[in-house]
Coordinates of C-alpha atoms and ligand atoms in Angstrom, one line a residue:
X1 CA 113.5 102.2 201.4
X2 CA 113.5 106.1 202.1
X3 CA 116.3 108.0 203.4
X4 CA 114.6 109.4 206.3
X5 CA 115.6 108.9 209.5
X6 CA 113.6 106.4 212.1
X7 CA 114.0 105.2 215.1
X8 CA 113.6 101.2 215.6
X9 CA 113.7 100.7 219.6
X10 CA 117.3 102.1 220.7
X11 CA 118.7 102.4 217.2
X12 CA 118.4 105.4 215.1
X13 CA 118.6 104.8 211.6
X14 CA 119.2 106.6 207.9
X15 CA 119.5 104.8 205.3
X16 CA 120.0 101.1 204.6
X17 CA 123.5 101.8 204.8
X18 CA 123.3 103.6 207.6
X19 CA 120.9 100.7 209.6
X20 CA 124.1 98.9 208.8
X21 CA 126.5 101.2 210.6
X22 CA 123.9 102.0 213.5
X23 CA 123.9 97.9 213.9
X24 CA 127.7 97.7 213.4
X25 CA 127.9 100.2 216.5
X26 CA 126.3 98.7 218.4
X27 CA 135.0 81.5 227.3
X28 CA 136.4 79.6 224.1
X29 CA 134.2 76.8 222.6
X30 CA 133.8 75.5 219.2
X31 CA 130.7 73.9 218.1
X32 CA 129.5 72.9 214.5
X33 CA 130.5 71.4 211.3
X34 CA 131.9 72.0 207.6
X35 CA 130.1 69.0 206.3
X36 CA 127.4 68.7 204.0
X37 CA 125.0 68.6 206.6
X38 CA 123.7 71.6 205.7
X39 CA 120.2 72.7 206.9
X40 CA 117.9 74.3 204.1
X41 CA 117.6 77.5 204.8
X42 CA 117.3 79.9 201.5
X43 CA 114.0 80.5 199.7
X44 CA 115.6 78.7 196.8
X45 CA 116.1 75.5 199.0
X46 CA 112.4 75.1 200.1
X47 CA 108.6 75.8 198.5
X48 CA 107.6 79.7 199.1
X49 CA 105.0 78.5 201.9
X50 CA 107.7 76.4 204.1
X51 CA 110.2 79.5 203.7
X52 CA 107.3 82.2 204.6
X53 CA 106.7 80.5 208.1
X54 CA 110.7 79.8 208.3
X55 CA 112.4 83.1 207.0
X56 CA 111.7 85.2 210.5
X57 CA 112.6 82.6 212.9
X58 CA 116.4 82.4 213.9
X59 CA 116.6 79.3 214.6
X60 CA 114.7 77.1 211.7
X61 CA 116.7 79.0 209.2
X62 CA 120.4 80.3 209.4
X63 CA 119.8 83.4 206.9
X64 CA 116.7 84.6 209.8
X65 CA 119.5 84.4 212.4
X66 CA 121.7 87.4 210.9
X67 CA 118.9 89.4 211.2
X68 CA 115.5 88.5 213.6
X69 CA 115.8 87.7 217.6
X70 CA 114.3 85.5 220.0
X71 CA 113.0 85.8 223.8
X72 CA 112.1 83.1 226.3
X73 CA 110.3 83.6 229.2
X74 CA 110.4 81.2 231.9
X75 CA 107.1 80.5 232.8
X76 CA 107.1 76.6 233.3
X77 CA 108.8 75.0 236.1
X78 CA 107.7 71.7 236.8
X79 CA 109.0 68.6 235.0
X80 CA 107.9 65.1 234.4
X81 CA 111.2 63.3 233.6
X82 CA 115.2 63.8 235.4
X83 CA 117.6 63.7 232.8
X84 CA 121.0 63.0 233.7
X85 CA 122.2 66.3 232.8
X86 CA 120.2 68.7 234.5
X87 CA 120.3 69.7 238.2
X88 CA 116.9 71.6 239.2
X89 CA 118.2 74.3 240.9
X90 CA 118.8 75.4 237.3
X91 CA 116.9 76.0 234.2
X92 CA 115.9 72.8 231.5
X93 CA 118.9 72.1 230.0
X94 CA 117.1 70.5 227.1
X95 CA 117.4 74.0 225.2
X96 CA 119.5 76.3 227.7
X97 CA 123.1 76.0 229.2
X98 CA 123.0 74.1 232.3
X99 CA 124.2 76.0 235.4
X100 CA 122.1 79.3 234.1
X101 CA 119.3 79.8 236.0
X102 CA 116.6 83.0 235.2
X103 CA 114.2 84.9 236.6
X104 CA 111.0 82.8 237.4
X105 CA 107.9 84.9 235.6
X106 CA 104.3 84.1 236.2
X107 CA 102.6 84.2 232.5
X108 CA 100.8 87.7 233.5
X109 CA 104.7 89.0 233.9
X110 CA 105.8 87.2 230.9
X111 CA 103.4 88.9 229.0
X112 CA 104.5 92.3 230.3
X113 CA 108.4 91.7 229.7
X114 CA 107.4 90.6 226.3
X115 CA 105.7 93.9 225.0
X116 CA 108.0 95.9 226.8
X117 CA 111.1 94.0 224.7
X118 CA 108.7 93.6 221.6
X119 CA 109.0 97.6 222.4
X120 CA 112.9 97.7 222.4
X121 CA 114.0 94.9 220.0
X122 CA 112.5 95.5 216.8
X123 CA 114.1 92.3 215.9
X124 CA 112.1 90.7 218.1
X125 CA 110.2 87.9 215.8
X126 CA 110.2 84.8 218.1
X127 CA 108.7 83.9 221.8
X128 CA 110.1 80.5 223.6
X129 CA 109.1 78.5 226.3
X130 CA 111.6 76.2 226.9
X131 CA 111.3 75.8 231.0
X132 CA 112.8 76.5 233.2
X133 CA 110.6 72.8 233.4
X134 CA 108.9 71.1 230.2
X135 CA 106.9 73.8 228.4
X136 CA 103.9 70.9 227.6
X137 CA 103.4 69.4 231.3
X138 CA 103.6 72.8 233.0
X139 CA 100.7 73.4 230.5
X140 CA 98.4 75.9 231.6
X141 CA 101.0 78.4 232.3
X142 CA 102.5 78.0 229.1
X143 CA 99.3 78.5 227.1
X144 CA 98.1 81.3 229.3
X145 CA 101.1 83.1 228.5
X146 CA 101.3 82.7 225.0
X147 CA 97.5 83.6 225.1
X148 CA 98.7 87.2 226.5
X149 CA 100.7 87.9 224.5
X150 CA 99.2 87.2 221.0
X151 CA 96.3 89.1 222.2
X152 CA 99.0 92.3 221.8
X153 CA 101.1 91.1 219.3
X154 CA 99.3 88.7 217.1
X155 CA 102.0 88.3 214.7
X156 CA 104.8 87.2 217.0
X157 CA 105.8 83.2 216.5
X158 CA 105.3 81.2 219.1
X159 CA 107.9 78.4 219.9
X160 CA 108.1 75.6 222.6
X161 CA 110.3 73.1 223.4
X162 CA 109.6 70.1 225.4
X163 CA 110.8 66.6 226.0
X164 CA 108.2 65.3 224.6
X165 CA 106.8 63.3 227.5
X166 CA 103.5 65.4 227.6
X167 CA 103.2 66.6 224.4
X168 CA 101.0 64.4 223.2
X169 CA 98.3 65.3 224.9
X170 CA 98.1 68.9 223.5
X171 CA 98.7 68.5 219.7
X172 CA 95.5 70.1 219.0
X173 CA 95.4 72.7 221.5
X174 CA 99.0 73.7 219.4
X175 CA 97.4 74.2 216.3
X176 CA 94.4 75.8 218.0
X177 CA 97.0 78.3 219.2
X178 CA 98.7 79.0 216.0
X179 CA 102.0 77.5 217.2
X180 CA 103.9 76.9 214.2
X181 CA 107.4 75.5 215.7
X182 CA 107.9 73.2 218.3
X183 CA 111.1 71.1 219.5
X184 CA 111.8 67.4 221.1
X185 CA 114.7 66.7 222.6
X186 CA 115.2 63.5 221.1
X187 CA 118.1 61.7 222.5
X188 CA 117.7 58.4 222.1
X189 CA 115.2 56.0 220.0
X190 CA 116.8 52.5 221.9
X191 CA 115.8 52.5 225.5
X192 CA 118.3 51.1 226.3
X193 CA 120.4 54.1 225.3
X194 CA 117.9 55.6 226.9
X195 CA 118.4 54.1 230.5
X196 CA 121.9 55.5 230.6
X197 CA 120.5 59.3 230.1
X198 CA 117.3 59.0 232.2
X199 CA 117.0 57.5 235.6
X200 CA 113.3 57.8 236.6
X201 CA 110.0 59.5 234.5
X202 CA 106.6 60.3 235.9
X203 CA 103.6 59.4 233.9
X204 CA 99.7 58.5 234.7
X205 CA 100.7 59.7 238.3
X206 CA 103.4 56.7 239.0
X207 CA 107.1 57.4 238.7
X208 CA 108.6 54.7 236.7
X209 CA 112.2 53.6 235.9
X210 CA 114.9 52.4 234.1
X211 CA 114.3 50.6 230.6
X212 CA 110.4 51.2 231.0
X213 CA 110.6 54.7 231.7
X214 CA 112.9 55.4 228.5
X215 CA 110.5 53.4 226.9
X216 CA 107.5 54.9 227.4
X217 CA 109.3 58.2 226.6
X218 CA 110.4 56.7 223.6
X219 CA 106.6 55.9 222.4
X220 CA 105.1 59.4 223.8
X221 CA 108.3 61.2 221.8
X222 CA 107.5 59.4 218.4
X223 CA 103.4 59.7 219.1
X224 CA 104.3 63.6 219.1
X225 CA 106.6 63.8 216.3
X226 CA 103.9 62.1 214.3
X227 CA 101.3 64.1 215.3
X228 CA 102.9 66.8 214.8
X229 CA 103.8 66.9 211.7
X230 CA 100.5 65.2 210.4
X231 CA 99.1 68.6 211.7
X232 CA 101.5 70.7 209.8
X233 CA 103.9 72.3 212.9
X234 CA 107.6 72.1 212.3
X235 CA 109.2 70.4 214.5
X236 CA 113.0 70.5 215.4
X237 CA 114.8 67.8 217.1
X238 CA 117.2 68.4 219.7
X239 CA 119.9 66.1 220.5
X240 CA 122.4 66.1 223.1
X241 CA 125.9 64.4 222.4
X242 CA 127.0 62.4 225.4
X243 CA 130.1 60.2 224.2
X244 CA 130.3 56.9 225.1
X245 CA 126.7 56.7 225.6
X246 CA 124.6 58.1 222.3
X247 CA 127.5 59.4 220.4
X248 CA 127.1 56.3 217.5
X249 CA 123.5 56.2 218.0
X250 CA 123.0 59.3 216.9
X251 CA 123.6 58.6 213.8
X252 CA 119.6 56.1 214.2
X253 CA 117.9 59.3 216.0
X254 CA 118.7 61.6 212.7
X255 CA 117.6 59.0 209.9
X256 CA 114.8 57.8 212.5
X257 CA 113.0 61.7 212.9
X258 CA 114.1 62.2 208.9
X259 CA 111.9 59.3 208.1
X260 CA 108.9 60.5 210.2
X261 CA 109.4 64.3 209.0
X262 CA 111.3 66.2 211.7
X263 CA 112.3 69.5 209.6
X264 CA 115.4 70.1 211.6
X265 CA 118.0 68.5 213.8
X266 CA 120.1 70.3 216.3
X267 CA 122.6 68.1 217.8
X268 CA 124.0 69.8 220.9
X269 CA 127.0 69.5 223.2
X270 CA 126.7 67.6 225.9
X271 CA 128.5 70.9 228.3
X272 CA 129.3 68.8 232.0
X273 CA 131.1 69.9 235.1
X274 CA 131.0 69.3 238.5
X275 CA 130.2 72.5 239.8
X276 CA 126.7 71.8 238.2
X277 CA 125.7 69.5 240.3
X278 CA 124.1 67.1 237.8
X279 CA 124.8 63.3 237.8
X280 CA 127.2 63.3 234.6
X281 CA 128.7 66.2 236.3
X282 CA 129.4 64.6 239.0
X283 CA 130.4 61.6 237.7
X284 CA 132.8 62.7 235.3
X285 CA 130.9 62.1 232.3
X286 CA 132.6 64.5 229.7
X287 CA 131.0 66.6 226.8
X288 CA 132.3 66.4 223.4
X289 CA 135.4 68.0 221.8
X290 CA 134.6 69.9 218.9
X291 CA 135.8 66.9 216.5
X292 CA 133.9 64.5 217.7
X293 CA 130.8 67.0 217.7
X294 CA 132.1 67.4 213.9
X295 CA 132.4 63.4 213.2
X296 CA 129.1 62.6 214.2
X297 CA 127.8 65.7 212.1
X298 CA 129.6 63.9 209.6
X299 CA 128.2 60.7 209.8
X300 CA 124.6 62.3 209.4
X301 CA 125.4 63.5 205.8
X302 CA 122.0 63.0 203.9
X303 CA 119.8 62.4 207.2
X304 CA 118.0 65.1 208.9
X305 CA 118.6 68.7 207.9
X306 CA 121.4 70.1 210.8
X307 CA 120.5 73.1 212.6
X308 CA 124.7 74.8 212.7
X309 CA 124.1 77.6 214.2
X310 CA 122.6 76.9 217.7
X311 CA 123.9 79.1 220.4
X312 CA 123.1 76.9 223.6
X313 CA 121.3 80.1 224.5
X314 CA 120.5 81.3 227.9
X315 CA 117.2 80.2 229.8
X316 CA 116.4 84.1 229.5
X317 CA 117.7 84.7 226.4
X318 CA 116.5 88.0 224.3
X319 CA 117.8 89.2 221.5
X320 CA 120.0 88.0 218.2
X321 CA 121.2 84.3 218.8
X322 CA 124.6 85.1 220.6
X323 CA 123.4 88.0 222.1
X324 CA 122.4 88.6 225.8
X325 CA 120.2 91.5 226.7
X326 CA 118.0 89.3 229.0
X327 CA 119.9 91.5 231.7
X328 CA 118.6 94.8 230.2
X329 CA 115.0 93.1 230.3
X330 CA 114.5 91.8 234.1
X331 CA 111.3 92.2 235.6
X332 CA 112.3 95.4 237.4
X333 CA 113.3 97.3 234.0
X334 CA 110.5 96.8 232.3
X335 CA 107.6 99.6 232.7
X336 CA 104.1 98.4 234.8
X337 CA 101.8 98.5 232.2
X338 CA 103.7 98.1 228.7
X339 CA 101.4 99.1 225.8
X340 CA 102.7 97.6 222.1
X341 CA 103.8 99.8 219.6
X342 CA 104.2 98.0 216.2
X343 CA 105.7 100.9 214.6
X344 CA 109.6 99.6 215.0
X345 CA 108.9 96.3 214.3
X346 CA 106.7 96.9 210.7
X347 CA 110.1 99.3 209.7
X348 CA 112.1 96.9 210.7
X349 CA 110.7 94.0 208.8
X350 CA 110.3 96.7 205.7
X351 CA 114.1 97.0 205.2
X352 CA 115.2 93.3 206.2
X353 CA 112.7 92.3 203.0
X354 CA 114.7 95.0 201.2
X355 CA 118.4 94.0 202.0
X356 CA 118.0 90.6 202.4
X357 CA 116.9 91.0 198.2
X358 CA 120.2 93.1 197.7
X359 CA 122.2 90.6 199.8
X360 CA 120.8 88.0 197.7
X361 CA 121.2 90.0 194.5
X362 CA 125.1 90.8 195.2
X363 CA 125.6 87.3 196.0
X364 CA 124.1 85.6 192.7
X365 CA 126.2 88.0 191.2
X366 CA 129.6 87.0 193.3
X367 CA 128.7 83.9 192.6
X368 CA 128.4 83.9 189.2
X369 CA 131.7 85.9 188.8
X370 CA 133.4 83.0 191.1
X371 CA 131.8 80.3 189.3
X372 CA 132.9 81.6 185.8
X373 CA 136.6 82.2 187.1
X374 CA 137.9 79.3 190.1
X375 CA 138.2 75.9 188.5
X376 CA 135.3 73.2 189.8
X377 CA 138.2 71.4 191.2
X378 CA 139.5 74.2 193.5
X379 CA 140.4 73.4 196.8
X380 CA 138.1 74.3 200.0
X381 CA 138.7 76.9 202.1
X382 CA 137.1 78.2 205.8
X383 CA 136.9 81.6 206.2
X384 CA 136.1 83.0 209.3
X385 CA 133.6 86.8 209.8
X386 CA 133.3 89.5 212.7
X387 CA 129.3 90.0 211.9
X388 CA 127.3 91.9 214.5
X389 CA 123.9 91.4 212.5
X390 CA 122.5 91.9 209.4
X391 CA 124.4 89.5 207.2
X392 CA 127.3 92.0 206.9
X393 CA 130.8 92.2 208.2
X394 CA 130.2 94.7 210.7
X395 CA 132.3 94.3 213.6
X396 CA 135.9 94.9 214.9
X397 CA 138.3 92.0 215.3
X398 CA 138.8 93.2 219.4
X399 CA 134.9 93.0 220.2
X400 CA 134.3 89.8 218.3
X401 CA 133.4 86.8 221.4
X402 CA 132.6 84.5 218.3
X403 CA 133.4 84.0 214.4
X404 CA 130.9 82.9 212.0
X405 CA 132.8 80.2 209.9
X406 CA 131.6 79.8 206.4
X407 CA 133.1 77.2 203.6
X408 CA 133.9 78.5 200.1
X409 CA 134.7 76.3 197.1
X410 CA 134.2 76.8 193.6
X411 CA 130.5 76.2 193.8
X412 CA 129.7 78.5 196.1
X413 CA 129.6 79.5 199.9
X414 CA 127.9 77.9 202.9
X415 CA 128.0 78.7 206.4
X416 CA 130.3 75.8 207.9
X417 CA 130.2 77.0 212.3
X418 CA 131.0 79.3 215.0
X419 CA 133.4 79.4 217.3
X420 CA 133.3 81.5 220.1
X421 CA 136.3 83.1 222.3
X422 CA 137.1 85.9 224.8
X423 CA 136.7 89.4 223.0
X424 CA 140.5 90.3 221.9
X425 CA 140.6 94.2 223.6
X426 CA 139.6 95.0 226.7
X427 CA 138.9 98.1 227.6
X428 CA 140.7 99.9 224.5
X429 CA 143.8 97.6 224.5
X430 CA 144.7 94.0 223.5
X431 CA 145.7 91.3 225.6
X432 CA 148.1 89.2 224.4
X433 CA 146.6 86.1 226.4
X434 CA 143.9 86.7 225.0
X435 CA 144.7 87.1 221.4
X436 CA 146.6 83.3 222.1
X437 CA 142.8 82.1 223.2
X438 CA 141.1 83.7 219.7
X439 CA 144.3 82.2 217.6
X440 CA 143.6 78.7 219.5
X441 CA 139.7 79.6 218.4
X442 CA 140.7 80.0 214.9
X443 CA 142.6 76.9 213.7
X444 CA 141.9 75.8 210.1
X445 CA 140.9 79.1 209.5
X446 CA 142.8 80.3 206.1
X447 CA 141.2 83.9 206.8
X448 CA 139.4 86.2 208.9
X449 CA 137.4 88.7 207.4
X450 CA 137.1 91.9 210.0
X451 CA 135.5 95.4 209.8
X452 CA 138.7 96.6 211.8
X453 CA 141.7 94.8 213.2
X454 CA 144.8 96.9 214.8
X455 CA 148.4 96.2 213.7
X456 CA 149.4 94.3 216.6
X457 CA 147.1 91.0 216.6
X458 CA 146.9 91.0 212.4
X459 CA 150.5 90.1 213.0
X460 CA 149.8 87.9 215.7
X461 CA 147.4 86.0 213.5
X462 CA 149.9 86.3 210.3
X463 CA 151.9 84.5 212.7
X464 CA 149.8 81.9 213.2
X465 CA 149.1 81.6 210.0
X466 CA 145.6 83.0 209.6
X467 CA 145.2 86.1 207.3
X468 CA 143.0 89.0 208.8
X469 CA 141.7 91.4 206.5
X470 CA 139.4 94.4 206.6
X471 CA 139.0 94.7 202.8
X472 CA 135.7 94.4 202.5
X473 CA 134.4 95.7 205.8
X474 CA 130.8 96.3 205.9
X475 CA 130.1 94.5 202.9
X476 CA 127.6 91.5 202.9
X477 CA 129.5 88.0 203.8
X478 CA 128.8 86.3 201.2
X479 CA 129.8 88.1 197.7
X480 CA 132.7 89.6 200.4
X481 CA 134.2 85.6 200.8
X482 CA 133.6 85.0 197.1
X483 CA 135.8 87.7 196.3
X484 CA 138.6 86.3 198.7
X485 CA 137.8 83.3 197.2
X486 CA 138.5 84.1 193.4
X487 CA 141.3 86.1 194.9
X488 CA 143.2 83.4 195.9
X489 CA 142.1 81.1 193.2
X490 CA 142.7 82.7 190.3
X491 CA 145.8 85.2 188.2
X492 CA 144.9 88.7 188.7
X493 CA 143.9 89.6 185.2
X494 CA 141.3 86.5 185.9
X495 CA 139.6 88.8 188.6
X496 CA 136.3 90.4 188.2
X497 CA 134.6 92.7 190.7
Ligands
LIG1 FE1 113.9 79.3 221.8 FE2 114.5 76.9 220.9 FE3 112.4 78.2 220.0 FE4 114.8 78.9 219.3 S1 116.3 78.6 221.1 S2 112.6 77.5 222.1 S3 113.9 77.0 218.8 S4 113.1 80.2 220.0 FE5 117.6 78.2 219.1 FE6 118.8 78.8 221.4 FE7 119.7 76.8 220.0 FE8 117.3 76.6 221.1 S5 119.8 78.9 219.4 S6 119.3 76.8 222.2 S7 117.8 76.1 219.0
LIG2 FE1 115.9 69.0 233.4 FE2 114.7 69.8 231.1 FE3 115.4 67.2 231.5 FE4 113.3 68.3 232.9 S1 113.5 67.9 230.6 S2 115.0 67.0 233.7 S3 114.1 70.4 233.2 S4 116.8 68.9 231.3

């Protein structure tokens, strides 16, 4: 990695260190798990040829997500099935938060905002189609637009998500089209689990209901899973938790899409109010609290891989999971008649192959120091990070909206959840009601790991029992929590760097 100066979209950048600083600069819900139920998502946890297709996508592997963004385009709005939590004013809820609705694009101005972000976002690695219908019966516009755009950018991945209703009737046009990663939203393989989440489909032109409906979507979800992955796409499975109704059963959709090859699952919140409009809405069918998201993670140990770090994005999403810049990127931003420029994205991809090796590198070594030092029976502990991007801990306590929340032991460090809160300072000052929100965000937390904190809320965590420190600001997470770790585990002269 040179020294010189580039610029990748709207970053200027020196060094690696430097890319780090220029990235540094740059309502409360908690989701996730600290089970086992982790999802593979290091080179050393898969063959080289399942990590190549995985290791630029942020949402088939956790490690891509500190670094590479997505886009979806909305380009699809018809659907074939209701689903009790959706309202179709709005966007699929399937794969974005219900109640957000975007920008309708026809794929000739899907193509055009893609370039122009491809432009921008050197991070860029991923295109969706994820509604605002189902990608795979509003067909033609979602292969036309992913035909425009890989006639620019050939390299970008393409990604759909679908409720699998249509889906098998395209498997081969998929692989035809080089798409590599599709999802099902699964959430249900009993139809009679299945009558209680979806009222009515519509399939060889009749709409059908009840029990018959579910199970005919039941059939068409399995034929695609199977085809699928007899064909070699990846397929994740999306779940949405909806106590009472599939919260046990669950528990059969994750061993059920293991068996038949499903590379990840991603079970989601069911997130219900009134204000919606949807039937659970409406009928005061609740989402889950973040334990009972956590118990039935639980209960999947040694099923499915789990996908922990979904951020229920937005139906326009662009940029890092977490982020949204899909306001900077509306239809009347973006120039006429965008012409691609690979440059920023080939740098860019040129140093993430170059840090990720020293992130690695420095945390083999951590680990190795921790391993050698903290008795195998040391307790567990959850430490919480400020990380903008780029796997480091690069942001202030104040601007944090969530915390990455990884589990250390002995053995080594995994990332655990997030949980997401109200940024602490507004503009330049705290808020003490605030700071009450991000402590509430924080329990279990033994520590939080910042880049900055002031003096006033570091003593209104100590309070509360939760350490902040800014030690190891802009350091890479992992060897960073490692060194906590053996900190806390072991007599001082035991340390090592
Ligand atoms: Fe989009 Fe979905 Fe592809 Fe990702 S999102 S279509 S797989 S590119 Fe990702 Fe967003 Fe979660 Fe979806 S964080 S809601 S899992
Ligand atoms: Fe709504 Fe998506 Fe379900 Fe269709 S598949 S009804 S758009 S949530």
């Amino acid at each position: 990695m040179s020294e010189t100066v580039v610029t990748l979209g709207t970053l200027a950048i020196g060094s690696k260190q430097s890319l780090s600083a220029a990235l540094a600069a740059g309502g409360c819900s908690a989701t996730g798990s600290a089970t086992g139920c982790g999802s593979k998502e290091k080179p050393e946890d898969m063959d080289p040829a399942t990590w190549a297709r995985v290791k630029d996508h942020p949402c088939y592997s956790e490690e891509a997500h500190h670094y590479f963004a997505r886009m979806h385009v909305s380009v699809a709005p018809a659907c074939n099935i209701q689903c009790n939590y959706c309202n179709r004013k709005y966007d699929c809820s399937n794969e974005s938060r219900p109640g957000v609705v975007s920008e309708r694009l026809t794929p000739e101005e899907a193509a055009r905002k893609v370039i122009a972000v491809a432009n921008e976002v050197p991070q860029l690695s991923v295109l969706g189609i994820a509604g605002p219908g189902d990608s795979a019966y509003d067909w033609r516009k979602t292969k036309e637009t992913f035909r425009l755009v890989t006639a620019q950018i050939p390299d970008i991945k393409l990604c759909l998500s679908s409720n699998g209703l249509a889906l098998p009737d395209h498997l081969d046009e998929l692989v035809e089209m080089n798409v590599d990663h599709v999802t099902i939203t699964i959430n249900m393989i009993d139809p009679a689990v299945g009558a209680q989440i979806y009222p009515w489909i519509f399939h060889d032109r009749k709409r059908i209901y009840g029990v018959e409906a579910s199970r005919i979507l039941h059939d068409r979800q399995m034929e695609a899973l199977d085809g699928l992955v007899a064909r070699g796409i990846l397929v994740k499975v999306n779940s949405v938790l909806i106590p009472g109704i599939n919260d046990a059963h669950l528990l059969e959709v994750n061993r059920e899409v293991k068996r038949r090859g499903a590379f990840l699952h991603n079970i989601m919140p069911l997130i219900s109010a009134p204000e919606h409009g949807t039937h659970f809405g409406l009928t005061g069918q609740r989402g889950p609290t973040a334990a009972e998201l956590l118990a039935v993670q639980e209960a999947c140990a040694g099923g499915a891989n789990l996908m922990k770090h979904c951020r229920q994005c937005r139906a326009d999403a662009v940029g890092l999971l977490g982020e949204d810049r899909g306001q900077e990127f509306t239809l009347d931003l973006v120039p006429e008649a965008p012409v691609y420029d690979p440059a920023a994205r080939e740098t860019y991809r040129d140093w993430v192959a170059a840090e990720r090796e020293d992130r690695r590198a420095a945390a083999k070594a951590a680990q190795d120091a921790t391993g050698a030092a903290c008795a195998a029976s040391s307790p567990k502990l959850l430490v919480a990070v400020t990380t903008q991007r780029g796997g480091r801990i690069n942001q202030h306590f104040g601007h944090a909206t969530e915390f990455q929340v990884f589990e250390v032991d002995a053995t080594g460090v995994r990332f655990a959840f997030h949980r997401r809160c109200d940024n602490y300072c507004v503009d330049g000052g705290g808020a003490d009601d605030r700071l009450e929100r991000v402590i509430a965000a924080l329990g279990g937390i033994d520590t939080v790991l910042v880049a900055k904190i002031g003096d006033c809320p570091r003593e209104g965590l100590a309070t509360a029992g939760i350490t902040a420190l800014d030690t190891w600001a802009q350091d890479y997470i992992e060897p960073a929590i490692l060194a906590l770790y053996r900190e806390k585990m072991t007599p001082k002269q035991a340390q090592t760097a």
